[in-house]
Short mmCIF file of C-alpha atoms in Angstrom, two decimals:
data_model
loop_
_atom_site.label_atom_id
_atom_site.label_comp_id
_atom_site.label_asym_id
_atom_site.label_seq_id
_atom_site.Cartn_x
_atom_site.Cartn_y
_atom_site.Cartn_z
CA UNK A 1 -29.72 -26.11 42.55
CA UNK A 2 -29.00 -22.90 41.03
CA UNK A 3 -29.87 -19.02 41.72
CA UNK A 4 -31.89 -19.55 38.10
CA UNK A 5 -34.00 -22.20 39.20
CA UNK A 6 -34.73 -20.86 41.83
CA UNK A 7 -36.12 -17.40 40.05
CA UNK A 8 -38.12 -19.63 37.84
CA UNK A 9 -39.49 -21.80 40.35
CA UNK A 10 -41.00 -18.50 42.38
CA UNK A 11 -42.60 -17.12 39.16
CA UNK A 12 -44.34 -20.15 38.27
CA UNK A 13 -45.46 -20.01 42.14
CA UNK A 14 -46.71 -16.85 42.29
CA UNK A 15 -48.23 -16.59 38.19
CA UNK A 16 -49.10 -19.89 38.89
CA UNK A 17 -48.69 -20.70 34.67
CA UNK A 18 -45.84 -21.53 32.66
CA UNK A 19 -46.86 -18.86 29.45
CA UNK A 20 -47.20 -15.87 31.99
CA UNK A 21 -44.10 -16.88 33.82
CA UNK A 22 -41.96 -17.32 30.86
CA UNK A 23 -42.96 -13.65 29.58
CA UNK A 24 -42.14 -12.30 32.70
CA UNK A 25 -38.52 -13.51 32.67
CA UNK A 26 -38.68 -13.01 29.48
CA UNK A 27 -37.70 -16.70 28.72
CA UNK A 28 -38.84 -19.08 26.30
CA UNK A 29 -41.69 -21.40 28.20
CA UNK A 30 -39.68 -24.54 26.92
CA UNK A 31 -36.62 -23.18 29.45
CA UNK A 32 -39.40 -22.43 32.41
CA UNK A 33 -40.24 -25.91 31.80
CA UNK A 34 -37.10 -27.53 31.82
CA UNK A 35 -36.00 -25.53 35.07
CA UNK A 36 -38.62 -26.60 36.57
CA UNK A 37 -38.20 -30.56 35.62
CA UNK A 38 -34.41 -30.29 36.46
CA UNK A 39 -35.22 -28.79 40.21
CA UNK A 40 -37.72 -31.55 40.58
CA UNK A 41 -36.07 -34.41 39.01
CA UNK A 42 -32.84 -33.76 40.81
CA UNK A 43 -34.67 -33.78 44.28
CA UNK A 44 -37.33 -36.26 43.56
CA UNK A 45 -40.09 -34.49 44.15
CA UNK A 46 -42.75 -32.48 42.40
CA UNK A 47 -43.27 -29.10 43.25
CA UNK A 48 -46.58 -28.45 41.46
CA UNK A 49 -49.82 -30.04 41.00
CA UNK A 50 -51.08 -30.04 37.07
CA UNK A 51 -54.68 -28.92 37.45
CA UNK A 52 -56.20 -28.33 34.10
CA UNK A 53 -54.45 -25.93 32.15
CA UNK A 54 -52.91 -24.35 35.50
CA UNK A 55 -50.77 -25.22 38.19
CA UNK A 56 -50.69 -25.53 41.31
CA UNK A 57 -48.79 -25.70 44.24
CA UNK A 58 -48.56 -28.67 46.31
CA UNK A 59 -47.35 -28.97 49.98
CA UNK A 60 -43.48 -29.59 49.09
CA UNK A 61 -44.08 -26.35 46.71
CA UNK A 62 -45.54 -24.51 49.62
CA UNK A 63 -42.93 -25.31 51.87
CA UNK A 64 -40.12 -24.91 49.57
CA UNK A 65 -41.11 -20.91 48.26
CA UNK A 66 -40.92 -19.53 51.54
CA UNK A 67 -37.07 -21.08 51.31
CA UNK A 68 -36.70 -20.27 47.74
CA UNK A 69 -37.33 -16.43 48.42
CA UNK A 70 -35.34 -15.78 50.98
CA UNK A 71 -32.18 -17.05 49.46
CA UNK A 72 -32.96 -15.03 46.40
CA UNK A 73 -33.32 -11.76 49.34
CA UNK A 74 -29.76 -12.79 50.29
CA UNK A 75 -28.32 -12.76 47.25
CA UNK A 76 -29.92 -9.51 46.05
CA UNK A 77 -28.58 -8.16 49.14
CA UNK A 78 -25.15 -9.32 48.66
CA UNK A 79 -25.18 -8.19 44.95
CA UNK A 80 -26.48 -4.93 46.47
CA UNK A 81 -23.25 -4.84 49.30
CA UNK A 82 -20.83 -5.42 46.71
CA UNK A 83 -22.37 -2.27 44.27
CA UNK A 84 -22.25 0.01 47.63
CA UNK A 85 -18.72 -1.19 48.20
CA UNK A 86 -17.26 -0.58 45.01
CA UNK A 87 -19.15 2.66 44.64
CA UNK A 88 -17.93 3.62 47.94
CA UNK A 89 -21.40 3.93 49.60
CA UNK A 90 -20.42 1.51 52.73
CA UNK A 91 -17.19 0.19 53.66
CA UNK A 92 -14.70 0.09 56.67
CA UNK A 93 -11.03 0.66 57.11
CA UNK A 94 -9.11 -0.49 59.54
CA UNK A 95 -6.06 2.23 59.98
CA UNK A 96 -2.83 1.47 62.67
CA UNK A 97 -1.07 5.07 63.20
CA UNK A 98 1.91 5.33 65.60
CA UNK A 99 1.39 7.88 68.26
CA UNK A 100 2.70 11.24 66.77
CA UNK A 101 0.30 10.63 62.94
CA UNK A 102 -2.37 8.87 64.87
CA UNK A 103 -2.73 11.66 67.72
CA UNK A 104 -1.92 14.98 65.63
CA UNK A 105 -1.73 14.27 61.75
CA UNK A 106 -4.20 12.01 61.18
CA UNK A 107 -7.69 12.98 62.74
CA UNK A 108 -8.06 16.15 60.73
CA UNK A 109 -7.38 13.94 57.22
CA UNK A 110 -9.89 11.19 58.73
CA UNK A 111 -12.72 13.86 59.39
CA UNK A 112 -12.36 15.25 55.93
CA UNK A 113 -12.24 11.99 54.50
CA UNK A 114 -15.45 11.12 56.39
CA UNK A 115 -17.12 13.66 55.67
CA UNK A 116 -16.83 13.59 51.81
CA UNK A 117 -17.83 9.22 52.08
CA UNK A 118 -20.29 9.39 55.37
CA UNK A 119 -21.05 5.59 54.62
CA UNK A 120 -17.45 4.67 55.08
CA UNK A 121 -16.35 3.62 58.75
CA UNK A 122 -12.97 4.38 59.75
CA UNK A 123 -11.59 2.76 62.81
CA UNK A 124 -8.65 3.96 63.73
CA UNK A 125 -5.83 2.19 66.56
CA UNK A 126 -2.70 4.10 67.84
CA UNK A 127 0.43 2.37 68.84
CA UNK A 128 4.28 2.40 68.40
CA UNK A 129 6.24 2.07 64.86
CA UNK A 130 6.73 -1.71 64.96
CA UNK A 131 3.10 -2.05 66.04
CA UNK A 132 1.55 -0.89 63.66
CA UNK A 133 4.22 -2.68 61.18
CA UNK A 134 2.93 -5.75 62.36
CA UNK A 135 -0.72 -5.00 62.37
CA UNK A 136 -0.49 -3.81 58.17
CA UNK A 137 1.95 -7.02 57.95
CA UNK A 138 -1.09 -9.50 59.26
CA UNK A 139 -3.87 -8.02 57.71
CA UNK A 140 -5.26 -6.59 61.23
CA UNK A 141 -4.92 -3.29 59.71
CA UNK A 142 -5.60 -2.02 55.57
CA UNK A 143 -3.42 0.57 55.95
CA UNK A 144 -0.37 1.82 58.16
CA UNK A 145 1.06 5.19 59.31
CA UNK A 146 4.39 5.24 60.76
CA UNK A 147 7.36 8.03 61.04
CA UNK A 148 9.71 5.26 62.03
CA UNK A 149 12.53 3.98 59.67
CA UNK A 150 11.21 0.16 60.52
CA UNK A 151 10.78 -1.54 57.23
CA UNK A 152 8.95 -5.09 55.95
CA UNK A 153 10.19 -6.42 52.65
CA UNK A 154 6.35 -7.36 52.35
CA UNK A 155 4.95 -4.38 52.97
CA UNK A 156 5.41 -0.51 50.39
CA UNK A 157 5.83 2.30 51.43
CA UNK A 158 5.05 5.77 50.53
CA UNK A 159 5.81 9.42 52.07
CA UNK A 160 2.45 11.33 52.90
CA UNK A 161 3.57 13.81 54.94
CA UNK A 162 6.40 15.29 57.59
CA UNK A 163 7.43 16.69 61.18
CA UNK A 164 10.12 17.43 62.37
CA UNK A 165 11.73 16.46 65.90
CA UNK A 166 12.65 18.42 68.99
CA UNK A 167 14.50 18.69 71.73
CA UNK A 168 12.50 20.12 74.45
CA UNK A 169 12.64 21.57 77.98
CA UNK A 170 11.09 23.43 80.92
CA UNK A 171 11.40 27.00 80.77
CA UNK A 172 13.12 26.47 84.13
CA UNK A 173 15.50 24.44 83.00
CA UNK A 174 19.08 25.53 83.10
CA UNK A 175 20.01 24.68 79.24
CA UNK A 176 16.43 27.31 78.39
CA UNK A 177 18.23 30.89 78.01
CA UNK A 178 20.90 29.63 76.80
CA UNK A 179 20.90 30.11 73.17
CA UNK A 180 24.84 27.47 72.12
CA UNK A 181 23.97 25.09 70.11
CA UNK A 182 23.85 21.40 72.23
CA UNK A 183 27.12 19.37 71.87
CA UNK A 184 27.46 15.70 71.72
CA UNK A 185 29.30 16.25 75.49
CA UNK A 186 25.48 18.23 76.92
CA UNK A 187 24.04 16.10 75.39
CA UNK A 188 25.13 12.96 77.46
CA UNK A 189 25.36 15.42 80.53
CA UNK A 190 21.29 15.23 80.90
CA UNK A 191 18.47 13.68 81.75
CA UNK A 192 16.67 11.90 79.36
CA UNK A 193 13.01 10.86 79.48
CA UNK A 194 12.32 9.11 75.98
CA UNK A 195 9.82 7.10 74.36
CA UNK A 196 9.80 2.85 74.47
CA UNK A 197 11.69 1.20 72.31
CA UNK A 198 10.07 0.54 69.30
CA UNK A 199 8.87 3.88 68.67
CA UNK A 200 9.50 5.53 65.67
CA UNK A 201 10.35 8.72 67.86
CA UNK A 202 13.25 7.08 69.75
CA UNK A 203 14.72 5.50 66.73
CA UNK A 204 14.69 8.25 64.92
CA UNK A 205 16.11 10.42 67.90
CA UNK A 206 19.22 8.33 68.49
CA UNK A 207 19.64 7.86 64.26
CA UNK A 208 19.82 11.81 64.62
CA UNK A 209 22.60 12.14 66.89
CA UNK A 210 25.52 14.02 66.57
CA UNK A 211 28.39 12.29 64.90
CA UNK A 212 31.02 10.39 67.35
CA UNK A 213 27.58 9.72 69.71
CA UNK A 214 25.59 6.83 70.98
CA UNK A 215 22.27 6.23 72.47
CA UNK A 216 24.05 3.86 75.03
CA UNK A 217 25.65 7.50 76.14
CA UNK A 218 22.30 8.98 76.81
CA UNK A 219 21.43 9.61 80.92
CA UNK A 220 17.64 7.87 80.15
CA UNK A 221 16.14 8.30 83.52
CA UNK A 222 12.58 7.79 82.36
CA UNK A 223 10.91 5.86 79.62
CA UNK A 224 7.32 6.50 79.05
CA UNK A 225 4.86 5.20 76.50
CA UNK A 226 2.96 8.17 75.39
CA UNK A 227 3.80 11.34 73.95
CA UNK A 228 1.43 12.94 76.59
CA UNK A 229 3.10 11.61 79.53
CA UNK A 230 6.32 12.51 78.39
CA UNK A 231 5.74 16.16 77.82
CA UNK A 232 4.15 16.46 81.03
CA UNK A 233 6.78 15.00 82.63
CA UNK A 234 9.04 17.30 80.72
CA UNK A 235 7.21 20.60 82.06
CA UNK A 236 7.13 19.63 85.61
CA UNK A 237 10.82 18.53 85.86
CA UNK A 238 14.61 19.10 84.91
CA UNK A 239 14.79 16.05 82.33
CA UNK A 240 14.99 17.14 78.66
CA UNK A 241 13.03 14.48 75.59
CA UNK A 242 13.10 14.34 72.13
CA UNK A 243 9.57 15.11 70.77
CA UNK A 244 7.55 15.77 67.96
CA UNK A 245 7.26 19.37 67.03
CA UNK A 246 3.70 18.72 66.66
CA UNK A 247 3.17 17.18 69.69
CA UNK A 248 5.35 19.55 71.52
CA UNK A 249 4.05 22.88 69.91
CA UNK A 250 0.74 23.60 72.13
CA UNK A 251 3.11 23.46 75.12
CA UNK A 252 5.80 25.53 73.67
CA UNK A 253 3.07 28.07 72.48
CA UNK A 254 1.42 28.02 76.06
CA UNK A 255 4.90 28.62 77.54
CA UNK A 256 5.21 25.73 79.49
CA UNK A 257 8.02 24.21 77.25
CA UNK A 258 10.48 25.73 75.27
CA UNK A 259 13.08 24.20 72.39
CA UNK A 260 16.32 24.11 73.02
CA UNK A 261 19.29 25.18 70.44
CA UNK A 262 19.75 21.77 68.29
CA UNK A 263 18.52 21.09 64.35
CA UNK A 264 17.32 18.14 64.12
CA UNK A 265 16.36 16.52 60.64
CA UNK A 266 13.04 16.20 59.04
CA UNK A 267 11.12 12.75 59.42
CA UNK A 268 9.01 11.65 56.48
CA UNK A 269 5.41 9.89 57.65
CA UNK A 270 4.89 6.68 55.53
CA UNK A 271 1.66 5.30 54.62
CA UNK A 272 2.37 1.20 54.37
CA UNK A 273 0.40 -1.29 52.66
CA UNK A 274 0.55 -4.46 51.85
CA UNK A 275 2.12 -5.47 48.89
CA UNK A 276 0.64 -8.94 48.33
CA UNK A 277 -2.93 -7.74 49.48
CA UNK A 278 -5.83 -6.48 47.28
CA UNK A 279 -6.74 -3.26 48.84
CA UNK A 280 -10.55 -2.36 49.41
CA UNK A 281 -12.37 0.18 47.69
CA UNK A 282 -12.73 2.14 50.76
CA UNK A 283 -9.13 1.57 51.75
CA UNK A 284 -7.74 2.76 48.01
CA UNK A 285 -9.78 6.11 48.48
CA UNK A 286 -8.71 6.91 51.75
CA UNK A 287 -4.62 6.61 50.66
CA UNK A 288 -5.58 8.59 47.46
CA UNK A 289 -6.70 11.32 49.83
CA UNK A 290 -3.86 10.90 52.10
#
């Protein structure tokens, strides 16, 4: 049984004549016919009842057009999903960020993205670096946003953006007016509250390090999972963190952190794909932008 058949089969039903059905299609009537035959002869059954120069439905026809049209609904309807997709008039993305892009970088790019494709749903889920590496390397997730130096020989990689990390303090804190530049030796005299491990933040804090360091030299009294926590924990307490500037700045700029006197390098934000995966329309669109 075939989509065809099926469109003949309702026109005969409803014109209830082979001539008028055949014009309407704009088929010849010997084709009409022979649809018709096939769908019959390959379910032995008739459809139609011959009366005169007309036809007619019988039961099995009644029965069976009720069927017939709603499969032809269904496939107009998928047709009709796959135009909106492509012409980006519906669609959904499924994004992994890690913390820093997903909380600070990424909402304002989402919105505007949104806002130019309204039909397109974003759905957006925040975790650390190797996270999200996972999620992209499954197929949970379209896309991926990391600033970790992770990598996936199955997945690419490309630089959308940039921050920059921070050491950061309490405005209390002894190191605060001091304005030497931080030595490998403070370094390892303070306390450290840092991010899990996993996080592109903590790997790329202990990459960073001065030369003749290690991380295994680092005082790490507390390890928290969220940028938030950490920064709070920072302002109401002695221990020092490496931070986003991002994350850190509305702190720093309220006073209740300040920066303390070490360059730290730039960190590139990666957008990762799949390389083996065909991307959605949607998904395409919204990397484009990025």
């Amino acid at each position: 049984m075939t989509l065809e058949q099926l469109r003949i089969f309702v026109a005969v039903a409803e014109r209830q004549h082979m001539t008028r059905a055949s014009e309407a299609l704009n088929l010849t009537q010997s084709a009409v016919s022979a649809a018709i035959t096939a769908l019959e002869n390959r379910h032995g059954t008739k459809l139609f009842d011959r009366v005169g120069r007309g036809l007619v439905l019988n039961t099995v026809g009644e029965a069976f057009l009720p069927e017939a049209r709603a499969v032809l609904n269904r496939a107009e309807a998928a047709q009709s999903l796959l135009d909106d997709l492509a012409g980006l008039r519906r669609g959904l993305v499924r994004i992994h960020a890690s913390q820093t892009i997903g909380a600070y970088w990424l909402p304002q790019r989402m919105a505007a993205f949104q806002q130019a494709h309204p039909a397109i749903d974003l759905q957006l889920s925040i975790g650390n670096t190797h996270r999200v590496i996972e999620a992209v390397t499954s197929g949970e997730a379209e896309l991926g946003l990391i600033e970790g130096a992770e990598d996936a020989p199955c997945l690419s990689r490309q630089q959308v953006g940039a921050d920059r990390l921070i050491i950061a303090a309490s405005p209390d804190h002894p190191l605060a007016l001091q304005d030497n530049i931080l030595t490998a030796r403070s370094l390892a005299g303070l306390n450290w509250v840092l991010r899990e491990e996993g996080s592109g933040t903590r790997s790329e804090f202990t990459n960073a390090l001065p030369q003749g360091m290690s991380a295994n030299q680092l005082q790490v009294s507390m390890v928290l999972p969220s940028n938030e926590a950490i920064l709070t924990a920072v302002a109401a307490s002695t221990l020092v963190t490496c931070i986003s500037e991002l994350a850190a700045r509305p702190l720093i700029e309220a006073g209740r952190l300040v920066r303390l006197p070490l360059d730290m390098p730039e960190r590139p934000f990666h957008l990762l794909r799949h390389k083996e995966r065909s991307p959605s329309r949607a998904a395409s669109a919204l990397a484009a932008a990025l």
